[in-house]
Amino acid sequence: RLRTVTGVQTCALPISLGAGVHASAAIGPPGAPGAPTVTAFDQAVELRWHAPTSTGGLPIDSYRITWPQGNRTRTASGTATTFRFPGLPNGEFASFTVAAHTTAGWGPASPISSGVYPTRPNILLILTDDQRYDSLDQMPITMAHGWRNFVNSYVPEPQCCPARASLLTGRLPSHTGVDTLERGNRLDDDITIATMLKNVGYQTRFFGKYLNSYPFGRRPFNPPGWETFQAFVGRYGYYDYTLAGGSKYLHFGSAETDYATDKIGALAVDAAQAASPKRPIFMELAPISPHWPLEIAPRHVNACLDRTFPLPPNFNATDTRGEPAWLAAEAPKSARSVTDAYRRTCAMLASVDEMDDAVMRELARERRLANTYVVFTSDNGYQFGEHRLTDKGDLYEESIRVPLIVRGPGVVSGTDERLTSNIDLAPTFAEWARATPPTGFFDGTSFA
């Protein structure tokens, strides 16, 4: 259009300076981005922020991220509002500012972020007792967190004590010496995954079932490597039980709030809250669920009453040619009693489901979960009438196959069909933690 200014005709045309920018806007440096949110990882952090509300009339082409404590900056080209800042020392305080850039120059820095401490990855091991490999769908809250599911995970000795000793050491029962339920005192606990991780700076915490017959006729004690240790002593049960470690005893009664799975979870939540942010955590959480006696938390007594559990073709099966004489003498099992056991076990796993979720939510609240490997497994499986057996300890699929799911930094969710075993866990933890085991110590292989 034409207009006259002091008698001179001029042409005023709208000029495009970028998406959504008009010539009438004031051109200048951009405003400050929002304060970044920072998540700590191993020798790195990840930052996220909001772009400036004002860009000075020009498009943003890069951001500058500054770590004031270390007098370091990084420049990220483009418009993305996330950035991974590498090369940070673990255990040192770190907070950050972000500034935006356009062709008009750098804008002011954002408000400074909350501070974090990069650390080696945290490791949370959740170890249930007598849980079958095919029961993960009974824990919908846990499974909603997203996992890599190792569907071919087996234990070489499907009994509580040998399996737990193998998990702690990455060694076969023939090397740990713990080859029956009553030989936990044979374990050389001077070298376990707990001692390895403590030696590289981990805060080590244990809550729940350790090895059968702990403390082996002695006064309760903390096994080497565990800074905090609270294990079941005496009779295992869901009410009227004692946890002990070192000189500290915790006695619980028969109130509804004393249910053992809930208390183990509460101790883990408290430990996460109390942990120093400057050091990584290794925590083993070992409830006795769903081990007999099948005591259900009152709030879950009706949780699985309507659920069906089809009995498999090998329920009460017999093979007089292939089975040993003792097994051929086993009496058939009642379908009704087995179905009841399935339902009671399912209801007990509802408490485990809530426990898992509570601990992971606390780690998220403490801004640790993104830097935490969570491993969920069981010491052995269980037979519900297959081959006329209702127990564990036999080398049938139902007894030796266990659930194994993993989540954490860099872990891609989905199904993994590789063969794994409980002796592979300690080597995996050591690799994640960058801990060096004695040469030739492990029988298992890391799948990190």
GROMACS .gro file of C-alpha atoms in nm:
model
  448
    1ARG     CA    1   0.000   0.000   0.000
    2LEU     CA    2   0.108   0.361  -0.051
    3ARG     CA    3   0.122   0.634   0.202
    4THR     CA    4   0.268   0.986   0.205
    5VAL     CA    5   0.531   1.097   0.455
    6THR     CA    6   0.626   1.464   0.433
    7GLY     CA    7   0.514   1.470   0.075
    8VAL     CA    8   0.711   1.162  -0.034
    9GLN     CA    9   0.534   0.847  -0.143
   10THR     CA   10   0.676   0.529   0.022
   11CYS     CA   11   0.593   0.161  -0.008
   12ALA     CA   12   0.548  -0.028   0.326
   13LEU     CA   13   0.569  -0.404   0.275
   14PRO     CA   14   0.539  -0.676   0.542
   15ILE     CA   15   0.876  -0.854   0.568
   16SER     CA   16   0.895  -1.220   0.678
   17LEU     CA   17   1.166  -1.279   0.939
   18GLY     CA   18   1.074  -1.633   1.033
   19ALA     CA   19   0.775  -1.829   1.143
   20GLY     CA   20   0.529  -1.609   1.325
   21VAL     CA   21   0.761  -1.302   1.321
   22HIS     CA   22   0.645  -0.972   1.167
   23ALA     CA   23   0.844  -0.661   1.084
   24SER     CA   24   0.652  -0.469   1.343
   25ALA     CA   25   0.801  -0.688   1.624
   26ALA     CA   26   1.096  -0.552   1.820
   27ILE     CA   27   1.413  -0.729   1.713
   28GLY     CA   28   1.666  -0.816   1.983
   29PRO     CA   29   1.821  -1.099   2.189
   30PRO     CA   30   1.589  -1.372   2.319
   31GLY     CA   31   1.454  -1.387   2.671
   32ALA     CA   32   1.560  -1.635   2.938
   33PRO     CA   33   1.449  -1.999   2.917
   34GLY     CA   34   1.274  -2.158   3.212
   35ALA     CA   35   1.490  -2.309   3.488
   36PRO     CA   36   1.601  -2.654   3.371
   37THR     CA   37   1.494  -2.977   3.537
   38VAL     CA   38   1.802  -3.195   3.593
   39THR     CA   39   1.829  -3.572   3.627
   40ALA     CA   40   2.160  -3.723   3.740
   41PHE     CA   41   2.323  -4.024   3.574
   42ASP     CA   42   2.664  -4.189   3.583
   43GLN     CA   43   2.914  -3.906   3.510
   44ALA     CA   44   2.643  -3.711   3.332
   45VAL     CA   45   2.315  -3.527   3.372
   46GLU     CA   46   2.014  -3.479   3.149
   47LEU     CA   47   1.853  -3.136   3.134
   48ARG     CA   48   1.507  -3.034   3.017
   49TRP     CA   49   1.376  -2.677   2.998
   50HIS     CA   50   1.110  -2.455   2.842
   51ALA     CA   51   1.202  -2.223   2.554
   52PRO     CA   52   1.192  -1.847   2.621
   53THR     CA   53   0.849  -1.691   2.592
   54SER     CA   54   1.010  -1.408   2.393
   55THR     CA   55   1.260  -1.475   2.115
   56GLY     CA   56   1.334  -1.114   2.028
   57GLY     CA   57   1.165  -1.154   1.691
   58LEU     CA   58   1.417  -1.407   1.563
   59PRO     CA   59   1.427  -1.786   1.564
   60ILE     CA   60   1.641  -1.961   1.824
   61ASP     CA   61   1.932  -2.151   1.669
   62SER     CA   62   2.114  -2.290   1.976
   63TYR     CA   63   2.132  -2.308   2.354
   64ARG     CA   64   2.425  -2.268   2.592
   65ILE     CA   65   2.425  -2.490   2.904
   66THR     CA   66   2.648  -2.381   3.191
   67TRP     CA   67   2.766  -2.576   3.495
   68PRO     CA   68   2.877  -2.289   3.722
   69GLN     CA   69   3.041  -2.509   3.990
   70GLY     CA   70   3.282  -2.657   3.736
   71ASN     CA   71   3.308  -2.347   3.517
   72ARG     CA   72   3.208  -2.549   3.211
   73THR     CA   73   2.970  -2.478   2.926
   74ARG     CA   74   2.830  -2.679   2.637
   75THR     CA   75   2.651  -2.549   2.328
   76ALA     CA   76   2.365  -2.741   2.173
   77SER     CA   77   2.277  -2.642   1.818
   78GLY     CA   78   1.914  -2.643   1.714
   79THR     CA   79   1.587  -2.588   1.894
   80ALA     CA   80   1.567  -2.902   2.112
   81THR     CA   81   1.506  -2.826   2.479
   82THR     CA   82   1.679  -3.136   2.618
   83PHE     CA   83   2.049  -3.197   2.653
   84ARG     CA   84   2.277  -3.457   2.808
   85PHE     CA   85   2.577  -3.291   2.974
   86PRO     CA   86   2.860  -3.550   2.984
   87GLY     CA   87   3.192  -3.577   3.159
   88LEU     CA   88   3.084  -3.477   3.510
   89PRO     CA   89   3.257  -3.615   3.820
   90ASN     CA   90   3.044  -3.848   4.025
   91GLY     CA   91   2.958  -3.733   4.377
   92GLU     CA   92   3.006  -3.361   4.305
   93PHE     CA   93   2.725  -3.106   4.329
   94ALA     CA   94   2.596  -2.980   3.997
   95SER     CA   95   2.334  -2.720   3.904
   96PHE     CA   96   2.283  -2.554   3.567
   97THR     CA   97   2.164  -2.253   3.373
   98VAL     CA   98   2.054  -2.233   3.010
   99ALA     CA   99   2.069  -1.939   2.770
  100ALA     CA  100   1.920  -1.911   2.420
  101HIS     CA  101   2.088  -1.772   2.106
  102THR     CA  102   1.960  -1.607   1.790
  103THR     CA  103   2.136  -1.407   1.519
  104ALA     CA  104   2.092  -1.108   1.749
  105GLY     CA  105   2.314  -1.272   2.012
  106TRP     CA  106   2.283  -1.451   2.344
  107GLY     CA  107   1.995  -1.385   2.578
  108PRO     CA  108   2.012  -1.390   2.958
  109ALA     CA  109   2.061  -1.715   3.145
  110SER     CA  110   1.772  -1.901   3.296
  111PRO     CA  111   1.721  -1.923   3.673
  112ILE     CA  112   1.959  -2.183   3.813
  113SER     CA  113   1.830  -2.539   3.844
  114SER     CA  114   1.799  -2.746   4.156
  115GLY     CA  115   2.123  -2.928   4.232
  116VAL     CA  116   2.198  -3.297   4.181
  117TYR     CA  117   2.490  -3.534   4.230
  118PRO     CA  118   2.588  -3.764   3.940
  119THR     CA  119   2.661  -4.117   4.066
  120ARG     CA  120   2.720  -4.464   3.937
  121PRO     CA  121   2.384  -4.628   3.868
  122ASN     CA  122   2.173  -4.740   4.160
  123ILE     CA  123   2.073  -5.108   4.167
  124LEU     CA  124   1.754  -5.237   4.325
  125LEU     CA  125   1.712  -5.614   4.347
  126ILE     CA  126   1.365  -5.742   4.436
  127LEU     CA  127   1.381  -6.113   4.518
  128THR     CA  128   1.057  -6.296   4.592
  129ASP     CA  129   1.027  -6.645   4.738
  130ASP     CA  130   0.883  -6.943   4.545
  131GLN     CA  131   0.733  -6.733   4.265
  132ARG     CA  132   0.660  -6.906   3.935
  133TYR     CA  133   0.782  -6.770   3.604
  134ASP     CA  134   0.426  -6.749   3.467
  135SER     CA  135   0.285  -6.523   3.740
  136LEU     CA  136   0.403  -6.178   3.628
  137ASP     CA  137   0.060  -6.094   3.490
  138GLN     CA  138  -0.066  -6.112   3.849
  139MET     CA  139   0.128  -5.791   3.926
  140PRO     CA  140  -0.027  -5.532   3.690
  141ILE     CA  141   0.102  -5.225   3.878
  142THR     CA  142   0.460  -5.347   3.864
  143MET     CA  143   0.438  -5.450   3.501
  144ALA     CA  144   0.305  -5.106   3.401
  145HIS     CA  145   0.651  -4.960   3.470
  146GLY     CA  146   0.790  -5.118   3.151
  147TRP     CA  147   1.050  -5.397   3.154
  148ARG     CA  148   1.277  -5.621   2.953
  149ASN     CA  149   1.140  -5.968   3.022
  150PHE     CA  150   1.393  -6.252   3.018
  151VAL     CA  151   1.161  -6.543   2.947
  152ASN     CA  152   1.425  -6.818   2.967
  153SER     CA  153   1.565  -6.763   3.316
  154TYR     CA  154   1.654  -7.069   3.524
  155VAL     CA  155   1.819  -7.155   3.856
  156PRO     CA  156   2.060  -7.451   3.884
  157GLU     CA  157   1.943  -7.547   4.234
  158PRO     CA  158   1.574  -7.465   4.293
  159GLN     CA  159   1.580  -7.430   4.671
  160CYS     CA  160   1.577  -7.108   4.873
  161CYS     CA  161   1.917  -7.117   5.043
  162PRO     CA  162   2.137  -7.246   4.756
  163ALA     CA  163   1.967  -7.015   4.507
  164ARG     CA  164   2.018  -6.708   4.725
  165ALA     CA  165   2.384  -6.789   4.789
  166SER     CA  166   2.438  -6.829   4.413
  167LEU     CA  167   2.267  -6.498   4.343
  168LEU     CA  168   2.486  -6.315   4.596
  169THR     CA  169   2.808  -6.459   4.455
  170GLY     CA  170   2.746  -6.541   4.089
  171ARG     CA  171   2.869  -6.892   4.167
  172LEU     CA  172   2.722  -7.241   4.140
  173PRO     CA  173   2.623  -7.427   4.458
  174SER     CA  174   2.917  -7.663   4.400
  175HIS     CA  175   3.146  -7.360   4.451
  176THR     CA  176   2.957  -7.178   4.728
  177GLY     CA  177   2.920  -7.498   4.932
  178VAL     CA  178   2.558  -7.402   4.995
  179ASP     CA  179   2.386  -7.697   4.830
  180THR     CA  180   2.098  -7.764   5.071
  181LEU     CA  181   1.850  -7.557   5.268
  182GLU     CA  182   2.047  -7.589   5.594
  183ARG     CA  183   2.398  -7.507   5.475
  184GLY     CA  184   2.381  -7.127   5.458
  185ASN     CA  185   2.660  -7.106   5.714
  186ARG     CA  186   2.898  -7.247   5.453
  187LEU     CA  187   2.883  -6.932   5.243
  188ASP     CA  188   3.207  -6.734   5.241
  189ASP     CA  189   3.043  -6.393   5.263
  190ASP     CA  190   3.372  -6.204   5.253
  191ILE     CA  191   3.333  -6.193   4.873
  192THR     CA  192   2.980  -6.121   4.751
  193ILE     CA  193   2.824  -5.866   4.522
  194ALA     CA  194   2.755  -5.659   4.837
  195THR     CA  195   3.126  -5.638   4.927
  196MET     CA  196   3.221  -5.564   4.566
  197LEU     CA  197   2.977  -5.276   4.537
  198LYS     CA  198   3.052  -5.135   4.881
  199ASN     CA  199   3.420  -5.126   4.786
  200VAL     CA  200   3.341  -4.888   4.497
  201GLY     CA  201   3.132  -4.653   4.711
  202TYR     CA  202   2.780  -4.795   4.712
  203GLN     CA  203   2.542  -4.754   5.004
  204THR     CA  204   2.434  -5.113   5.064
  205ARG     CA  205   2.096  -5.199   5.216
  206PHE     CA  206   1.929  -5.537   5.279
  207PHE     CA  207   1.574  -5.602   5.400
  208GLY     CA  208   1.401  -5.940   5.418
  209LYS     CA  209   1.497  -6.304   5.386
  210TYR     CA  210   1.873  -6.368   5.373
  211LEU     CA  211   1.975  -6.735   5.397
  212ASN     CA  212   1.784  -7.009   5.576
  213SER     CA  213   1.879  -7.047   5.944
  214TYR     CA  214   2.038  -6.700   5.965
  215PRO     CA  215   2.212  -6.611   6.202
  216PHE     CA  216   2.336  -6.973   6.213
  217GLY     CA  217   2.339  -7.011   6.591
  218ARG     CA  218   2.518  -6.681   6.645
  219ARG     CA  219   2.393  -6.344   6.756
  220PRO     CA  220   2.242  -6.150   6.463
  221PHE     CA  221   2.511  -5.980   6.259
  222ASN     CA  222   2.558  -5.777   5.945
  223PRO     CA  223   2.724  -5.995   5.680
  224PRO     CA  224   3.027  -5.824   5.520
  225GLY     CA  225   2.939  -5.559   5.267
  226TRP     CA  226   2.600  -5.459   5.407
  227GLU     CA  227   2.592  -5.117   5.575
  228THR     CA  228   2.225  -5.164   5.671
  229PHE     CA  229   2.093  -5.514   5.725
  230GLN     CA  230   1.757  -5.632   5.858
  231ALA     CA  231   1.686  -6.002   5.800
  232PHE     CA  232   1.422  -6.245   5.923
  233VAL     CA  233   1.537  -6.452   6.221
  234GLY     CA  234   1.363  -6.752   6.369
  235ARG     CA  235   1.026  -6.853   6.229
  236TYR     CA  236   0.936  -6.708   5.892
  237GLY     CA  237   0.584  -6.574   5.886
  238TYR     CA  238   0.374  -6.277   5.782
  239TYR     CA  239   0.284  -6.181   6.139
  240ASP     CA  240   0.463  -6.216   6.474
  241TYR     CA  241   0.814  -6.210   6.331
  242THR     CA  242   1.150  -6.047   6.404
  243LEU     CA  243   1.396  -5.872   6.178
  244ALA     CA  244   1.748  -5.830   6.305
  245GLY     CA  245   2.093  -5.721   6.200
  246GLY     CA  246   2.388  -5.605   6.406
  247SER     CA  247   2.250  -5.504   6.744
  248LYS     CA  248   1.914  -5.379   6.621
  249TYR     CA  249   1.602  -5.594   6.656
  250LEU     CA  250   1.266  -5.508   6.503
  251HIS     CA  251   0.971  -5.703   6.645
  252PHE     CA  252   0.632  -5.705   6.475
  253GLY     CA  253   0.303  -5.842   6.598
  254SER     CA  254  -0.031  -5.951   6.455
  255ALA     CA  255  -0.189  -5.616   6.371
  256GLU     CA  256  -0.305  -5.570   6.014
  257THR     CA  257  -0.033  -5.308   5.966
  258ASP     CA  258   0.237  -5.561   6.062
  259TYR     CA  259   0.197  -5.764   5.742
  260ALA     CA  260   0.554  -5.861   5.651
  261THR     CA  261   0.554  -5.765   5.283
  262ASP     CA  262   0.427  -5.418   5.371
  263LYS     CA  263   0.692  -5.371   5.640
  264ILE     CA  264   0.975  -5.478   5.412
  265GLY     CA  265   0.857  -5.222   5.156
  266ALA     CA  266   0.829  -4.951   5.420
  267LEU     CA  267   1.186  -5.014   5.536
  268ALA     CA  268   1.305  -4.984   5.176
  269VAL     CA  269   1.118  -4.655   5.128
  270ASP     CA  270   1.271  -4.517   5.449
  271ALA     CA  271   1.617  -4.626   5.333
  272ALA     CA  272   1.574  -4.450   5.000
  273GLN     CA  273   1.468  -4.131   5.178
  274ALA     CA  274   1.764  -4.143   5.417
  275ALA     CA  275   2.030  -4.226   5.157
  276SER     CA  276   2.297  -3.972   5.071
  277PRO     CA  277   2.246  -3.829   4.721
  278LYS     CA  278   2.625  -3.822   4.675
  279ARG     CA  279   2.661  -4.203   4.660
  280PRO     CA  280   2.478  -4.472   4.463
  281ILE     CA  281   2.253  -4.728   4.635
  282PHE     CA  282   2.256  -5.106   4.611
  283MET     CA  283   1.949  -5.243   4.782
  284GLU     CA  284   1.816  -5.597   4.802
  285LEU     CA  285   1.450  -5.626   4.894
  286ALA     CA  286   1.361  -5.986   4.976
  287PRO     CA  287   1.004  -6.043   5.098
  288ILE     CA  288   0.899  -6.397   5.186
  289SER     CA  289   0.594  -6.372   4.959
  290PRO     CA  290   0.448  -6.587   4.814
  291HIS     CA  291   0.611  -6.862   5.023
  292TRP     CA  292   0.396  -7.079   5.250
  293PRO     CA  293   0.212  -7.023   5.479
  294LEU     CA  294  -0.019  -6.856   5.228
  295GLU     CA  295  -0.127  -6.565   5.449
  296ILE     CA  296  -0.301  -6.289   5.257
  297ALA     CA  297  -0.307  -5.924   5.362
  298PRO     CA  298  -0.667  -5.851   5.476
  299ARG     CA  299  -0.720  -5.592   5.205
  300HIS     CA  300  -0.648  -5.854   4.936
  301VAL     CA  301  -0.843  -6.156   5.060
  302ASN     CA  302  -1.084  -6.132   4.764
  303ALA     CA  303  -0.828  -6.017   4.507
  304CYS     CA  304  -0.817  -6.335   4.297
  305LEU     CA  305  -1.136  -6.522   4.385
  306ASP     CA  306  -1.281  -6.474   4.036
  307ARG     CA  307  -0.959  -6.558   3.854
  308THR     CA  308  -0.932  -6.891   3.672
  309PHE     CA  309  -0.617  -7.103   3.671
  310PRO     CA  310  -0.643  -7.378   3.408
  311LEU     CA  311  -0.452  -7.689   3.511
  312PRO     CA  312  -0.185  -7.795   3.259
  313PRO     CA  313  -0.166  -8.133   3.080
  314ASN     CA  314   0.106  -8.254   3.318
  315PHE     CA  315  -0.111  -8.195   3.625
  316ASN     CA  316  -0.102  -8.527   3.816
  317ALA     CA  317   0.086  -8.677   3.520
  318THR     CA  318   0.289  -8.994   3.572
  319ASP     CA  319   0.558  -9.164   3.368
  320THR     CA  320   0.643  -9.499   3.520
  321ARG     CA  321   0.934  -9.554   3.282
  322GLY     CA  322   1.108  -9.218   3.311
  323GLU     CA  323   1.043  -9.125   3.673
  324PRO     CA  324   1.237  -9.247   3.977
  325ALA     CA  325   1.058  -9.483   4.214
  326TRP     CA  326   1.003  -9.219   4.482
  327LEU     CA  327   0.825  -8.992   4.235
  328ALA     CA  328   0.610  -9.275   4.099
  329ALA     CA  329   0.484  -9.321   4.454
  330GLU     CA  330   0.357  -8.962   4.482
  331ALA     CA  331  -0.019  -8.944   4.536
  332PRO     CA  332  -0.237  -8.744   4.294
  333LYS     CA  333  -0.317  -8.392   4.407
  334SER     CA  334  -0.659  -8.236   4.450
  335ALA     CA  335  -0.750  -7.997   4.171
  336ARG     CA  336  -0.959  -7.797   4.417
  337SER     CA  337  -0.677  -7.752   4.669
  338VAL     CA  338  -0.429  -7.663   4.396
  339THR     CA  339  -0.665  -7.402   4.250
  340ASP     CA  340  -0.709  -7.256   4.598
  341ALA     CA  341  -0.330  -7.235   4.636
  342TYR     CA  342  -0.306  -7.057   4.300
  343ARG     CA  343  -0.562  -6.800   4.411
  344ARG     CA  344  -0.404  -6.743   4.750
  345THR     CA  345  -0.061  -6.701   4.593
  346CYS     CA  346  -0.208  -6.456   4.344
  347ALA     CA  347  -0.361  -6.253   4.629
  348MET     CA  348  -0.026  -6.245   4.810
  349LEU     CA  349   0.142  -6.113   4.496
  350ALA     CA  350  -0.096  -5.817   4.511
  351SER     CA  351   0.098  -5.701   4.817
  352VAL     CA  352   0.428  -5.753   4.636
  353ASP     CA  353   0.287  -5.551   4.348
  354GLU     CA  354   0.211  -5.257   4.577
  355MET     CA  355   0.550  -5.288   4.748
  356ASP     CA  356   0.737  -5.271   4.416
  357ASP     CA  357   0.543  -4.967   4.306
  358ALA     CA  358   0.590  -4.784   4.638
  359VAL     CA  359   0.968  -4.827   4.631
  360MET     CA  360   1.001  -4.722   4.267
  361ARG     CA  361   0.780  -4.420   4.325
  362GLU     CA  362   0.999  -4.316   4.617
  363LEU     CA  363   1.311  -4.349   4.401
  364ALA     CA  364   1.136  -4.133   4.142
  365ARG     CA  365   1.048  -3.875   4.408
  366GLU     CA  366   1.414  -3.871   4.514
  367ARG     CA  367   1.503  -3.823   4.143
  368ARG     CA  368   1.697  -4.150   4.142
  369LEU     CA  369   1.476  -4.386   3.943
  370ALA     CA  370   1.602  -4.281   3.598
  371ASN     CA  371   1.952  -4.380   3.711
  372THR     CA  372   1.842  -4.707   3.874
  373TYR     CA  373   1.853  -5.061   3.740
  374VAL     CA  374   1.561  -5.251   3.890
  375VAL     CA  375   1.584  -5.630   3.874
  376PHE     CA  376   1.288  -5.844   3.978
  377THR     CA  377   1.324  -6.220   4.012
  378SER     CA  378   1.258  -6.515   4.244
  379ASP     CA  379   1.483  -6.765   4.420
  380ASN     CA  380   1.305  -7.060   4.254
  381GLY     CA  381   0.975  -7.160   4.099
  382TYR     CA  382   0.704  -7.381   4.237
  383GLN     CA  383   0.498  -7.682   4.130
  384PHE     CA  384   0.121  -7.679   4.162
  385GLY     CA  385   0.045  -8.045   4.101
  386GLU     CA  386   0.255  -8.094   3.791
  387HIS     CA  387   0.392  -8.450   3.805
  388ARG     CA  388   0.186  -8.481   4.125
  389LEU     CA  389   0.425  -8.245   4.308
  390THR     CA  390   0.343  -7.939   4.518
  391ASP     CA  391   0.679  -7.795   4.615
  392LYS     CA  392   1.015  -7.701   4.464
  393GLY     CA  393   1.360  -7.860   4.459
  394ASP     CA  394   1.303  -8.090   4.161
  395LEU     CA  395   1.452  -8.036   3.816
  396TYR     CA  396   1.122  -7.983   3.641
  397GLU     CA  397   1.047  -7.668   3.444
  398GLU     CA  398   0.800  -7.534   3.699
  399SER     CA  399   1.061  -7.559   3.975
  400ILE     CA  400   1.375  -7.428   3.803
  401ARG     CA  401   1.227  -7.154   3.583
  402VAL     CA  402   1.186  -6.812   3.744
  403PRO     CA  403   1.062  -6.467   3.646
  404LEU     CA  404   1.333  -6.216   3.553
  405ILE     CA  405   1.249  -5.863   3.445
  406VAL     CA  406   1.486  -5.566   3.424
  407ARG     CA  407   1.444  -5.192   3.373
  408GLY     CA  408   1.688  -4.903   3.394
  409PRO     CA  409   1.905  -4.660   3.198
  410GLY     CA  410   1.946  -4.779   2.840
  411VAL     CA  411   1.734  -5.092   2.889
  412VAL     CA  412   1.493  -5.144   2.599
  413SER     CA  413   1.160  -5.292   2.704
  414GLY     CA  414   1.034  -5.608   2.538
  415THR     CA  415   1.100  -5.981   2.541
  416ASP     CA  416   1.449  -6.131   2.560
  417GLU     CA  417   1.487  -6.502   2.484
  418ARG     CA  418   1.852  -6.543   2.579
  419LEU     CA  419   1.925  -6.811   2.840
  420THR     CA  420   1.993  -6.655   3.181
  421SER     CA  421   2.045  -6.779   3.535
  422ASN     CA  422   2.068  -6.642   3.886
  423ILE     CA  423   2.447  -6.681   3.867
  424ASP     CA  424   2.442  -6.415   3.591
  425LEU     CA  425   2.304  -6.143   3.817
  426ALA     CA  426   2.613  -6.065   4.026
  427PRO     CA  427   2.835  -6.034   3.715
  428THR     CA  428   2.575  -5.803   3.560
  429PHE     CA  429   2.557  -5.585   3.872
  430ALA     CA  430   2.937  -5.566   3.883
  431GLU     CA  431   2.952  -5.449   3.522
  432TRP     CA  432   2.685  -5.184   3.577
  433ALA     CA  433   2.869  -5.062   3.888
  434ARG     CA  434   3.217  -5.086   3.730
  435ALA     CA  435   3.327  -5.313   4.017
  436THR     CA  436   3.610  -5.559   3.954
  437PRO     CA  437   3.562  -5.913   4.089
  438PRO     CA  438   3.852  -6.146   4.172
  439THR     CA  439   3.986  -6.312   3.858
  440GLY     CA  440   3.788  -6.623   3.770
  441PHE     CA  441   3.548  -6.576   4.061
  442PHE     CA  442   3.217  -6.576   3.874
  443ASP     CA  443   3.062  -6.884   3.719
  444GLY     CA  444   2.792  -6.670   3.558
  445THR     CA  445   2.814  -6.425   3.270
  446SER     CA  446   2.704  -6.061   3.266
  447PHE     CA  447   2.412  -5.970   3.043
  448ALA     CA  448   2.459  -5.596   3.107
   0.00000   0.00000   0.00000
